[in-house]
PDB file of C-alpha atoms in Angstrom:
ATOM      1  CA  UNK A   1     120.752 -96.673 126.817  1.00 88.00           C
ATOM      2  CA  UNK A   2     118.294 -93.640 126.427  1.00 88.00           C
ATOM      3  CA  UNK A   3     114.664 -95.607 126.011  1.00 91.00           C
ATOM      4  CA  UNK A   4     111.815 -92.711 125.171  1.00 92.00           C
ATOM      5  CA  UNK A   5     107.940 -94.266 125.962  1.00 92.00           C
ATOM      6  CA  UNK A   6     105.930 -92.531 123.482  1.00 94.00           C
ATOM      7  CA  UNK A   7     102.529 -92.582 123.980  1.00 92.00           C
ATOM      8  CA  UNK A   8      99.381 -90.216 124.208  1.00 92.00           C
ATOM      9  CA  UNK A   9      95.452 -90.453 123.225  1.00 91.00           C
ATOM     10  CA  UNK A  10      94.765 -91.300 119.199  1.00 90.00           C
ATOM     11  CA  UNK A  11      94.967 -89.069 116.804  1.00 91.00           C
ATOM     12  CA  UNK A  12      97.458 -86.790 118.578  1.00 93.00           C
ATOM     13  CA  UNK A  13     100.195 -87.674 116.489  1.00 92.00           C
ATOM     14  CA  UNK A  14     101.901 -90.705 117.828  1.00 92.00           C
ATOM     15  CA  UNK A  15     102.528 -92.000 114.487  1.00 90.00           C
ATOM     16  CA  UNK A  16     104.483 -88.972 113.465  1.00 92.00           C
ATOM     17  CA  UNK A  17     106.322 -88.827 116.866  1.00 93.00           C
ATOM     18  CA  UNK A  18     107.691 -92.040 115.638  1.00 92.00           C
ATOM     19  CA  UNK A  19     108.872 -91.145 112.244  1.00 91.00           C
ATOM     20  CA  UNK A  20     110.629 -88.095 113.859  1.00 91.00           C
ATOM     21  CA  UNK A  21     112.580 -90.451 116.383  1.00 90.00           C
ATOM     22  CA  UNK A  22     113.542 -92.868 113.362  1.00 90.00           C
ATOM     23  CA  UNK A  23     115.235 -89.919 111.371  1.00 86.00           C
ATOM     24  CA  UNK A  24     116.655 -89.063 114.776  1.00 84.00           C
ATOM     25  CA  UNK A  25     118.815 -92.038 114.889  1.00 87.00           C
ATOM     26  CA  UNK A  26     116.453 -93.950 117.542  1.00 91.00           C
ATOM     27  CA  UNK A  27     115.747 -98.009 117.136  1.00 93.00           C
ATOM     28  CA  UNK A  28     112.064 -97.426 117.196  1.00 94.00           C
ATOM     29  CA  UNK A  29     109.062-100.258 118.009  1.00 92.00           C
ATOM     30  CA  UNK A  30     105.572 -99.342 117.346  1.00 90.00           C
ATOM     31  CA  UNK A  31     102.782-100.387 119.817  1.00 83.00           C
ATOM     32  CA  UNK A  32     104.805-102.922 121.995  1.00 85.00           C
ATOM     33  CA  UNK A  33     102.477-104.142 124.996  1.00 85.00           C
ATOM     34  CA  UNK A  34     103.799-102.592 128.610  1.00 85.00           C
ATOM     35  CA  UNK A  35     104.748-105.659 130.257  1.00 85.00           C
ATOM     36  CA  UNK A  36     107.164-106.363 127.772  1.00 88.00           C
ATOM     37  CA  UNK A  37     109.078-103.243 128.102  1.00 89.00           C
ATOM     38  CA  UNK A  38     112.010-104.726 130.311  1.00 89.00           C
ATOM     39  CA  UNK A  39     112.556-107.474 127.818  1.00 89.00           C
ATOM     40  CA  UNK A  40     112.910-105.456 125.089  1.00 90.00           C
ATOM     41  CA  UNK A  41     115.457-103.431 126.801  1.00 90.00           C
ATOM     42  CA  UNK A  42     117.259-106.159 128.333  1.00 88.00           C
ATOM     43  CA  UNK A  43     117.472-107.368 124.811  1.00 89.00           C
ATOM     44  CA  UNK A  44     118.721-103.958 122.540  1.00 89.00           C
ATOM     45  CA  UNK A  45     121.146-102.853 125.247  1.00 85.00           C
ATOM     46  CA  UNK A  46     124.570-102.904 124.034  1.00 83.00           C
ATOM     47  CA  UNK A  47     123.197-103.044 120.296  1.00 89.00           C
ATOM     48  CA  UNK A  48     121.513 -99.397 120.413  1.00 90.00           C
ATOM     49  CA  UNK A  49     122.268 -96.263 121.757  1.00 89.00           C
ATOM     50  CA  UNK A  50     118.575 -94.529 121.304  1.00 90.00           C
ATOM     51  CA  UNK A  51     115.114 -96.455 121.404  1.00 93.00           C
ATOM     52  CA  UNK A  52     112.063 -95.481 120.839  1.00 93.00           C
ATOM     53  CA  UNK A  53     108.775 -97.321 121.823  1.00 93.00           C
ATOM     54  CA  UNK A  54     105.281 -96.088 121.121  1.00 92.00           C
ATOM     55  CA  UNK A  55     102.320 -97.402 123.470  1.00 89.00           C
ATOM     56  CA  UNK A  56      98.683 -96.859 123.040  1.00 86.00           C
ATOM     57  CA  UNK A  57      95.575 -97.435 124.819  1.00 85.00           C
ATOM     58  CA  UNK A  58      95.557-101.124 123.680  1.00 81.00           C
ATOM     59  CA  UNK A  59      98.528-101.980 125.165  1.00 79.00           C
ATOM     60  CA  UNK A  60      98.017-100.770 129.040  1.00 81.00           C
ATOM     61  CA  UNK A  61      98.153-103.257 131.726  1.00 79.00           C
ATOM     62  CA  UNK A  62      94.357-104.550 132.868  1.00 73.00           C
ATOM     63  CA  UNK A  63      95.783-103.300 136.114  1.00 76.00           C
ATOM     64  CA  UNK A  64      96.522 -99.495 136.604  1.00 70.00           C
ATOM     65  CA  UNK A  65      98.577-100.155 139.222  1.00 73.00           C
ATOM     66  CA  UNK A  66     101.114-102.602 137.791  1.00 82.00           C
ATOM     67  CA  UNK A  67     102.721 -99.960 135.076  1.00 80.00           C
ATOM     68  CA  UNK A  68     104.923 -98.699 137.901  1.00 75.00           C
ATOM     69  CA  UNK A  69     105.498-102.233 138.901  1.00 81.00           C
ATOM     70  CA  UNK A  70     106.700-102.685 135.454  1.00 85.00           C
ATOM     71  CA  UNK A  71     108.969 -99.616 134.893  1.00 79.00           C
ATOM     72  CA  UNK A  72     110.490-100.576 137.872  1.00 79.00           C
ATOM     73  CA  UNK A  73     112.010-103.640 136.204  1.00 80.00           C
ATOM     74  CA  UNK A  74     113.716-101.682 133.758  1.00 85.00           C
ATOM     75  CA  UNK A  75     117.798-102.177 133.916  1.00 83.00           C
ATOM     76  CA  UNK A  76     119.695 -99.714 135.990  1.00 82.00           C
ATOM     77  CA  UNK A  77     120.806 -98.862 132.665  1.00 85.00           C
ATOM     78  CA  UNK A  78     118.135 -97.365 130.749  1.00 88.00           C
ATOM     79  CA  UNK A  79     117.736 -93.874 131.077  1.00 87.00           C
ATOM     80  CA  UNK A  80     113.692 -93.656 130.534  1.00 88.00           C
ATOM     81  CA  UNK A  81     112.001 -90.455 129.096  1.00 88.00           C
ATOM     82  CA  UNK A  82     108.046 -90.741 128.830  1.00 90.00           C
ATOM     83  CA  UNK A  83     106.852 -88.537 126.333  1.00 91.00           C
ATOM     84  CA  UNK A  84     102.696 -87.697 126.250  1.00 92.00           C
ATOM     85  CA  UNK A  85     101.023 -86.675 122.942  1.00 93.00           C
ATOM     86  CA  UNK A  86      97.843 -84.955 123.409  1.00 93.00           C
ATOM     87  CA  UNK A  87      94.891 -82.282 121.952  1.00 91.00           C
ATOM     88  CA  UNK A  88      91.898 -81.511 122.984  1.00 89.00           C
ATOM     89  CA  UNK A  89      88.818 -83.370 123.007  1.00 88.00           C
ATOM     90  CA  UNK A  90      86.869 -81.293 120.163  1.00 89.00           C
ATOM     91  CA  UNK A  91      90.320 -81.282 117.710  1.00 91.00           C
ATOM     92  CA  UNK A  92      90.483 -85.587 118.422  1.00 90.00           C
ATOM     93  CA  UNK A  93      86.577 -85.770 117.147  1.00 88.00           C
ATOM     94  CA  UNK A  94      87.325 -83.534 114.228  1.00 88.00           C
ATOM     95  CA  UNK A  95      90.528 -85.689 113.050  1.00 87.00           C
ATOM     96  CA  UNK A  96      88.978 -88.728 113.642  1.00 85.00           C
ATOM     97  CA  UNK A  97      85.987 -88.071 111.546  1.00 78.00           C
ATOM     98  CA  UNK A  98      88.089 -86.599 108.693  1.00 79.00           C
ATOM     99  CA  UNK A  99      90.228 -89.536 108.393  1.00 74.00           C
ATOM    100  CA  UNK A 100      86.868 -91.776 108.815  1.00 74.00           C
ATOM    101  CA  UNK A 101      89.614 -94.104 110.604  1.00 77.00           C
ATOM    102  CA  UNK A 102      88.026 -96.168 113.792  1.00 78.00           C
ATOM    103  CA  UNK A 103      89.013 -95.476 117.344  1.00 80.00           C
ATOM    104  CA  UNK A 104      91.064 -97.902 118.867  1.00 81.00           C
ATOM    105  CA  UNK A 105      88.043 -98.259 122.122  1.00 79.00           C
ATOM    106  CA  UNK A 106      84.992 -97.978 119.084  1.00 72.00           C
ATOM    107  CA  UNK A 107      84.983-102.163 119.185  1.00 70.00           C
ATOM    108  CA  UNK A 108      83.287-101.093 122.983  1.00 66.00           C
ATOM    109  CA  UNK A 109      79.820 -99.871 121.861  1.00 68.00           C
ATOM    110  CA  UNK A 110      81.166 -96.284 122.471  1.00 77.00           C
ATOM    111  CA  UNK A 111      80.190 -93.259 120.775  1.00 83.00           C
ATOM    112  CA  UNK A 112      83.686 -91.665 119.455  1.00 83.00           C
ATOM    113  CA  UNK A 113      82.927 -89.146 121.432  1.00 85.00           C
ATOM    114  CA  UNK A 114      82.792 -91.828 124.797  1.00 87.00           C
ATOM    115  CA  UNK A 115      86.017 -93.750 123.660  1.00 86.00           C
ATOM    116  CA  UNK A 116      88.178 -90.321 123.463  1.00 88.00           C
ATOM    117  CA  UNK A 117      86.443 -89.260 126.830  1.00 88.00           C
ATOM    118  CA  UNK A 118      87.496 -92.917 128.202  1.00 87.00           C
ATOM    119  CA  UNK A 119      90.750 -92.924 126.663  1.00 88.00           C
ATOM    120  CA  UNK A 120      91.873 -90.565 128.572  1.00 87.00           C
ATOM    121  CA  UNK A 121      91.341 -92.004 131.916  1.00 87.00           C
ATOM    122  CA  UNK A 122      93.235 -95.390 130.838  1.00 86.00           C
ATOM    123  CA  UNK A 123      96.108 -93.263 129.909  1.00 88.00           C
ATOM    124  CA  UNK A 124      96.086 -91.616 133.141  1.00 86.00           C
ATOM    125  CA  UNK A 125      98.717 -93.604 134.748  1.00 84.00           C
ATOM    126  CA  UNK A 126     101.416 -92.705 132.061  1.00 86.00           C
ATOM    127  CA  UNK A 127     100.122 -88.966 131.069  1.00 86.00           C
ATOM    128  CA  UNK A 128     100.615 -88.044 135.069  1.00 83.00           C
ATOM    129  CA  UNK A 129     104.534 -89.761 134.838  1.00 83.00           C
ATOM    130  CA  UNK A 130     105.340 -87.581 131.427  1.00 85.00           C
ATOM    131  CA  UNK A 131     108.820 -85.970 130.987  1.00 82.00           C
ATOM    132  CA  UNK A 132     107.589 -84.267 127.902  1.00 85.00           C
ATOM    133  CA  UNK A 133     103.633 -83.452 127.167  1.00 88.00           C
ATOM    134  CA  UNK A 134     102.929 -81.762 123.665  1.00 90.00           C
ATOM    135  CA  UNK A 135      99.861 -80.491 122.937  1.00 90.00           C
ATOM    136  CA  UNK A 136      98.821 -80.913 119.060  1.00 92.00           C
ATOM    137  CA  UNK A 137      95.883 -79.434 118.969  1.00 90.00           C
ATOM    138  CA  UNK A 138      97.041 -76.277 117.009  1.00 86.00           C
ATOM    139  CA  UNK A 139     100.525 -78.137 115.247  1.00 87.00           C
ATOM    140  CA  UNK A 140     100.448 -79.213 112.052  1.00 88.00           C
ATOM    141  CA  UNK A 141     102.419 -82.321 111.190  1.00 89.00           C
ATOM    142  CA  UNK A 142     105.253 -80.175 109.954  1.00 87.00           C
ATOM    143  CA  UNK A 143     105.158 -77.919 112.990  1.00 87.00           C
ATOM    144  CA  UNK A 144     105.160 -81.342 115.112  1.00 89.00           C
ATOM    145  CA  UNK A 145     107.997 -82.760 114.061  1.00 88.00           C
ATOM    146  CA  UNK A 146     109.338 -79.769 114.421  1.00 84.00           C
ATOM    147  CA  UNK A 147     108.341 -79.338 118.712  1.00 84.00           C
ATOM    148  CA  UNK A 148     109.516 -82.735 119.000  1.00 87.00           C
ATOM    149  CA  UNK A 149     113.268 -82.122 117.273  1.00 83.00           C
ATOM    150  CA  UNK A 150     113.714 -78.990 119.309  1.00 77.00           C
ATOM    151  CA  UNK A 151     112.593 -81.116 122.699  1.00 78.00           C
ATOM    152  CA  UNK A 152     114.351 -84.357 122.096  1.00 79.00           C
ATOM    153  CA  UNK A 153     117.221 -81.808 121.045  1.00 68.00           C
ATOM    154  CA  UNK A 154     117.349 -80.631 125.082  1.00 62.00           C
ATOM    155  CA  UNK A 155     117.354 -84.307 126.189  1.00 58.00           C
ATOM    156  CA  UNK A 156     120.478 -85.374 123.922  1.00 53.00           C
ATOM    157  CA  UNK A 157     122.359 -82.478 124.864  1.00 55.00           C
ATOM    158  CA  UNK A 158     121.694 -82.749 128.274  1.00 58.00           C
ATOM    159  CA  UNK A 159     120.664 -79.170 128.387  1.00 70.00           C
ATOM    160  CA  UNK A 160     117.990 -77.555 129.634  1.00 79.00           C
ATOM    161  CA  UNK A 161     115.977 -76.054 126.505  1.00 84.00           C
ATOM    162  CA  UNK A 162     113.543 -72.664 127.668  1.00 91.00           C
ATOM    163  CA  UNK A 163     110.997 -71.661 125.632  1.00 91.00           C
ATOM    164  CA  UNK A 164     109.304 -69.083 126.308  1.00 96.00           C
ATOM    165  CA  UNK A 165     105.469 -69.074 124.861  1.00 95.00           C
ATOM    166  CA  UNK A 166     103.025 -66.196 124.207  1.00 97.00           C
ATOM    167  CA  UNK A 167      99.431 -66.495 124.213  1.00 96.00           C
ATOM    168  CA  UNK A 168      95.850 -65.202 124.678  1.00 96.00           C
ATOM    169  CA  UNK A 169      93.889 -66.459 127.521  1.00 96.00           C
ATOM    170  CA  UNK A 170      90.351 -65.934 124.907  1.00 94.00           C
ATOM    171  CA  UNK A 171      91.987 -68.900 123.234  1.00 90.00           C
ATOM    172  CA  UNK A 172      93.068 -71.200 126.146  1.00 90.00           C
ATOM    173  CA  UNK A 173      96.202 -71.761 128.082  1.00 91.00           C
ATOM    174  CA  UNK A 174      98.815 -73.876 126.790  1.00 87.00           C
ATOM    175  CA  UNK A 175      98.410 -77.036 128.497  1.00 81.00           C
ATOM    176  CA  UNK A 176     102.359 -77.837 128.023  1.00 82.00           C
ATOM    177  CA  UNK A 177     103.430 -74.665 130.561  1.00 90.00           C
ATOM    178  CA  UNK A 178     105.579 -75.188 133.283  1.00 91.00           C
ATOM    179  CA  UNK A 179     104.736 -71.867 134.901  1.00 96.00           C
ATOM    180  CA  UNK A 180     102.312 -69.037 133.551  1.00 97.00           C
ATOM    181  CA  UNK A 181     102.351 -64.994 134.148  1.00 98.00           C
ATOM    182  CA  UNK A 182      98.874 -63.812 133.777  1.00 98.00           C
ATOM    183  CA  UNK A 183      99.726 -59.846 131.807  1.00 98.00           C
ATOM    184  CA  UNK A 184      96.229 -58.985 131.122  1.00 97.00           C
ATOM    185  CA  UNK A 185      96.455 -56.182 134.523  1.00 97.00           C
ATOM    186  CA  UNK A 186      99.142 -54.458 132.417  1.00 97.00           C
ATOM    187  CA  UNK A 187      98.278 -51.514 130.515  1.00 97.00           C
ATOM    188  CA  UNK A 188      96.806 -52.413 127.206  1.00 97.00           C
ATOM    189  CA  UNK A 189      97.991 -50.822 123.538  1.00 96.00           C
ATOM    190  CA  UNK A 190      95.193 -53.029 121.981  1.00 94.00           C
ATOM    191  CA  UNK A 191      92.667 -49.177 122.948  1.00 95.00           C
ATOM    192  CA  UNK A 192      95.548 -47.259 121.687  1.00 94.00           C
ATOM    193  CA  UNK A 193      93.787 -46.639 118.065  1.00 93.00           C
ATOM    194  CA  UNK A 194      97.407 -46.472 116.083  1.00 95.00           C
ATOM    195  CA  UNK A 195      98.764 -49.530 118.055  1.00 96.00           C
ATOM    196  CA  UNK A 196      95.572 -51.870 117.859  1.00 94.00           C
ATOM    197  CA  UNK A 197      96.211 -53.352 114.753  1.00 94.00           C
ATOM    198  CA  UNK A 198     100.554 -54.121 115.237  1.00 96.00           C
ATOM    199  CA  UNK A 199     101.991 -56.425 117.660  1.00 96.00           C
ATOM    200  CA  UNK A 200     104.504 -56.601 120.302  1.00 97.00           C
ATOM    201  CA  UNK A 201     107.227 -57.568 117.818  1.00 96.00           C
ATOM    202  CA  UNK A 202     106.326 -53.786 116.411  1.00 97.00           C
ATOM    203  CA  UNK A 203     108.800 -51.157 117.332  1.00 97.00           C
ATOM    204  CA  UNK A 204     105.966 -48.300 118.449  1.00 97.00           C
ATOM    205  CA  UNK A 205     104.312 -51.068 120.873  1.00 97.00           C
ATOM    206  CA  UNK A 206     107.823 -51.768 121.985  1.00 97.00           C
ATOM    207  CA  UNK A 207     108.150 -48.431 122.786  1.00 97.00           C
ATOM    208  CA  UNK A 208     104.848 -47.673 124.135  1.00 97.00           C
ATOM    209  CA  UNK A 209     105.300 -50.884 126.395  1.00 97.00           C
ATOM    210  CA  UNK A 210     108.567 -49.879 127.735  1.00 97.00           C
ATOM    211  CA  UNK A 211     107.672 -46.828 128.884  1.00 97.00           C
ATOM    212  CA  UNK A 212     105.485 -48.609 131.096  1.00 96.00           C
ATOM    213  CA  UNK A 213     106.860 -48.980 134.621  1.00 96.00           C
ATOM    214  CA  UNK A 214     104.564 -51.566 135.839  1.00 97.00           C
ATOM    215  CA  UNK A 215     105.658 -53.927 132.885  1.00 97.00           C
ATOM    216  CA  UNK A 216     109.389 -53.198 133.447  1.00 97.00           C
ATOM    217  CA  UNK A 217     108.551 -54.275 137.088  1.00 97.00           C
ATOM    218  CA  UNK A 218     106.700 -57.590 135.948  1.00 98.00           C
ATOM    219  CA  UNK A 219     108.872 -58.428 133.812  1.00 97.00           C
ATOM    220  CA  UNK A 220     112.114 -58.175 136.520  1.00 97.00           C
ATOM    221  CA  UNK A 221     110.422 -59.685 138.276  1.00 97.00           C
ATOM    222  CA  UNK A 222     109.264 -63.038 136.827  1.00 97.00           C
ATOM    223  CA  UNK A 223     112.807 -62.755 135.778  1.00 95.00           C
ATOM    224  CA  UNK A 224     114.149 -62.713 139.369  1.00 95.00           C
ATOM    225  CA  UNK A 225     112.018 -66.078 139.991  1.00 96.00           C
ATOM    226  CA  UNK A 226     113.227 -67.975 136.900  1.00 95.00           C
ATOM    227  CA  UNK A 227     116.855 -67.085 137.953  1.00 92.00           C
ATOM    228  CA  UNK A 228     116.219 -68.527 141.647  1.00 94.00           C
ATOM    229  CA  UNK A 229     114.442 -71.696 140.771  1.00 92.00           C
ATOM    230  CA  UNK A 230     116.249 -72.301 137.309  1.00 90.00           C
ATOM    231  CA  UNK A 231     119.283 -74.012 139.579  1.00 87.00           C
ATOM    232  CA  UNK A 232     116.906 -76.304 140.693  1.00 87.00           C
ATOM    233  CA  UNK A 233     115.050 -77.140 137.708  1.00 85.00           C
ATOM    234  CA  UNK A 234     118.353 -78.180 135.726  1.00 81.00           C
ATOM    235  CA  UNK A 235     119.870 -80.222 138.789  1.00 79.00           C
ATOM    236  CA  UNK A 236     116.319 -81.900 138.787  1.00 75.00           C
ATOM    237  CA  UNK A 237     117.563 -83.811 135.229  1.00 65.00           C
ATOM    238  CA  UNK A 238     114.461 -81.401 133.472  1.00 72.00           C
ATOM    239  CA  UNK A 239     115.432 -80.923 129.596  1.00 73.00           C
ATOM    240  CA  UNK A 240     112.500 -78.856 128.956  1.00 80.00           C
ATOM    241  CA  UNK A 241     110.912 -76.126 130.508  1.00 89.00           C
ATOM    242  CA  UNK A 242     108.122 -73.616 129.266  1.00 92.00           C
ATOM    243  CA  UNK A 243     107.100 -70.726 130.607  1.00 96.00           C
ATOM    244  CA  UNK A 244     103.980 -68.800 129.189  1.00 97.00           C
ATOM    245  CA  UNK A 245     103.080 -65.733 129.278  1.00 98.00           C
ATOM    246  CA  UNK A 246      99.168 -64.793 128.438  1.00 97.00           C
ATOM    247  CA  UNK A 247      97.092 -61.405 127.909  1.00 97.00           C
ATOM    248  CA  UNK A 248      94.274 -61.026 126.332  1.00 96.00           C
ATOM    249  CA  UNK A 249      94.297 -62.029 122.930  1.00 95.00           C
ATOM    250  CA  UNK A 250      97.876 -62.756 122.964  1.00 96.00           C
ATOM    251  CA  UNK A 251      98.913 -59.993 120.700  1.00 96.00           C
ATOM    252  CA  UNK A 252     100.860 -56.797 122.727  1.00 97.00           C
ATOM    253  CA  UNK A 253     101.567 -57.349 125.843  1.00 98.00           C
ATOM    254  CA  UNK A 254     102.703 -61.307 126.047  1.00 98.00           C
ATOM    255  CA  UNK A 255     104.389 -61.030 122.922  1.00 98.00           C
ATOM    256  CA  UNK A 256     106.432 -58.438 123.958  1.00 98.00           C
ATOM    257  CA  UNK A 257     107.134 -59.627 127.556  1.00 98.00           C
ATOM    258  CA  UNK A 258     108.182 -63.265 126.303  1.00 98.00           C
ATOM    259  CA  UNK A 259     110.596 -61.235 123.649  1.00 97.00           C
ATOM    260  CA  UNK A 260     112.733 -59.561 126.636  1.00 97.00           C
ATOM    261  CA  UNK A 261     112.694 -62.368 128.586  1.00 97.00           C
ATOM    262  CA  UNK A 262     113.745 -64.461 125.960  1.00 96.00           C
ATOM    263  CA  UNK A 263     116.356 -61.598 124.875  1.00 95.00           C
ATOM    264  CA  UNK A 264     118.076 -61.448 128.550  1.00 94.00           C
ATOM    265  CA  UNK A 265     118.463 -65.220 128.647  1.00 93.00           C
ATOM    266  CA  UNK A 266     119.917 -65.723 124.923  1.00 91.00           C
ATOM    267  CA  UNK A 267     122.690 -63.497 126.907  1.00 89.00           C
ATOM    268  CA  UNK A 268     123.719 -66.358 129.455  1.00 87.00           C
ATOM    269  CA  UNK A 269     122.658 -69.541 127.055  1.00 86.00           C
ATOM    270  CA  UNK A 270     122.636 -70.968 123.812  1.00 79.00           C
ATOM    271  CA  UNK A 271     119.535 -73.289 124.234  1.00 81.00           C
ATOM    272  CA  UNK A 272     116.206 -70.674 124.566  1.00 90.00           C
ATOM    273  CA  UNK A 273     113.771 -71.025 121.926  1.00 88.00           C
ATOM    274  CA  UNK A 274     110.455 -68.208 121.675  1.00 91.00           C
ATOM    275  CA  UNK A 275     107.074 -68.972 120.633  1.00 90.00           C
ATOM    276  CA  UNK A 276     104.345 -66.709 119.637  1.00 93.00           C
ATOM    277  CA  UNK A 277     100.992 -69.042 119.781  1.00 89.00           C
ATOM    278  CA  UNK A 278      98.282 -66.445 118.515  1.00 91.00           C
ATOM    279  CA  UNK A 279     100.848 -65.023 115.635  1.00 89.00           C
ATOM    280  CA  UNK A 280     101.399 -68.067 114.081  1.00 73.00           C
ATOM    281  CA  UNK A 281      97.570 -68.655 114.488  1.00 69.00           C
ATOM    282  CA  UNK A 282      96.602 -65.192 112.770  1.00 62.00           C
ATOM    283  CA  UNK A 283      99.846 -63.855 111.390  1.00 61.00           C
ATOM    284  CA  UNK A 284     101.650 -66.816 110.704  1.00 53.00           C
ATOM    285  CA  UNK A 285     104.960 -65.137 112.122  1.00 59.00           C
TER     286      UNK A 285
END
């Protein structure tokens, strides 16, 4: 029986995370308490295939220490798959005080902004054991539900899923990356007047970029050290992997390196995904 923990600070999007799983096919229980998790197992094997249970703050052992104890007691049976829902601090406050809804800590005499900062040390113990971390902070609930398909998609097929993620380091780095290539040495079409205002997905950047021979280089490169350690990754039961790739304002040179990466590998594998984080932000491509 495959038995995914969902769980993750408020207002990151547990609730949807849920709904996703339930149109998945998964037996889903919202905000069971910890210490009950090997009962409920014990109980649903042999009836369903796929659960899904969603933990939150309230529900944590007093004790830090005795989660492990507890997922220890799960039978040899259940194949467990923590996944960790998360954005960042400022996004939380903003969501919270939009939906006027109360924190789930705010019965504490905390300032919301405390009981988000103080959330996130009780959750420590189960972020640091995630198989899967999202980070909401720029999804939308559509665009959510759509991570989480494509992710629990690797883990049902058994697959290892790559996506490979643009971005610009003025905005951040994804805090779901496996691995990330800094790009921002590379030469830069951004002071190239007729190329500042396209993209890498444009054909004179491509061009421009290409002719390039310390980008050809990188780009081998980071290629050569996916294909060594890729082995490993997949015999290590991994179903997701990301690898980012930053510049500057994530608009040339990322995009266009996370293209050819992503274009050898769709030559040896059905399951690689691409993501452009500052297009979608600005360009919505």
């Amino acid at each position: 029986m495959k038995l995914l923990v969902v769980s993750g600070r408020s207002g990151s999007g547990k609730s949807v995370a849920l709904r996703v799983m339930e149109d998945l096919g998964y037996y889903c229980v919202d905000n069971i308490p910890v210490n009950l998790l090997p009962t409920l197992a014990t109980s649903v094997m042999g009836q369903y295939e796929r659960v899904a249970v969603s933990i939150d703050v309230r529900n944590l052992p007093q004790n830090q220490d005795e989660l492990t104890d507890i997922l220890c007691y799960l039978p040899n049976k259940v194949d467990l798959t923590i996944l960790y829902l998360d954005a960042d601090h400022t996004c939380l406050i903003k969501r919270f005080s939009e939906t006027r809804r109360l924190h789930p800590l705010s019965h504490q005499a905390m300032s919301l902004d405390e009981a988000i900062q103080r959330e996130q040390q009780l959750l420590d113990p189960i972020s640091s054991r995630a198989d899967l971390y999202i980070d909401t902070t720029e999804l939308n609930v559509h665009q959510l539900a759509e991570q989480l398909r494509e992710r629990i998609l690797g883990l049902k097929t058994g697959r290892l899923v790559i996506l490979f993620e643009s971005f610009g380091f003025k905005y951040g780095i994804p805090k779901d990356a496996d691995y990330v290539f800094d790009a921002r040495f590379l030469p830069n079409p951004h002071w190239q007047s007729e190329l500042k205002i396209l993209t890498g997905l444009d054909q004179p950047v491509k061009e421009y970029l290409a002719a390039q021979s310390d980008v050809a280089r990188y780009i081998w490169q980071i290629n050569q050290f996916i294909a060594t350690w890729l082995p490993q990754l997949e015999r290590n039961n991994r179903s997701y992997l990301t690898i980012a790739i930053g510049c500057t304002g994530g608009q040339h040179r990322s995009v266009y390196i996370a293209e050819a990466l992503a274009e050898s590998y769709r030559l040896q594998r059905d399951d690689v995904q691409i993501r452009h984080r500052e297009l979608v932000r600005h360009h919505g491509r």
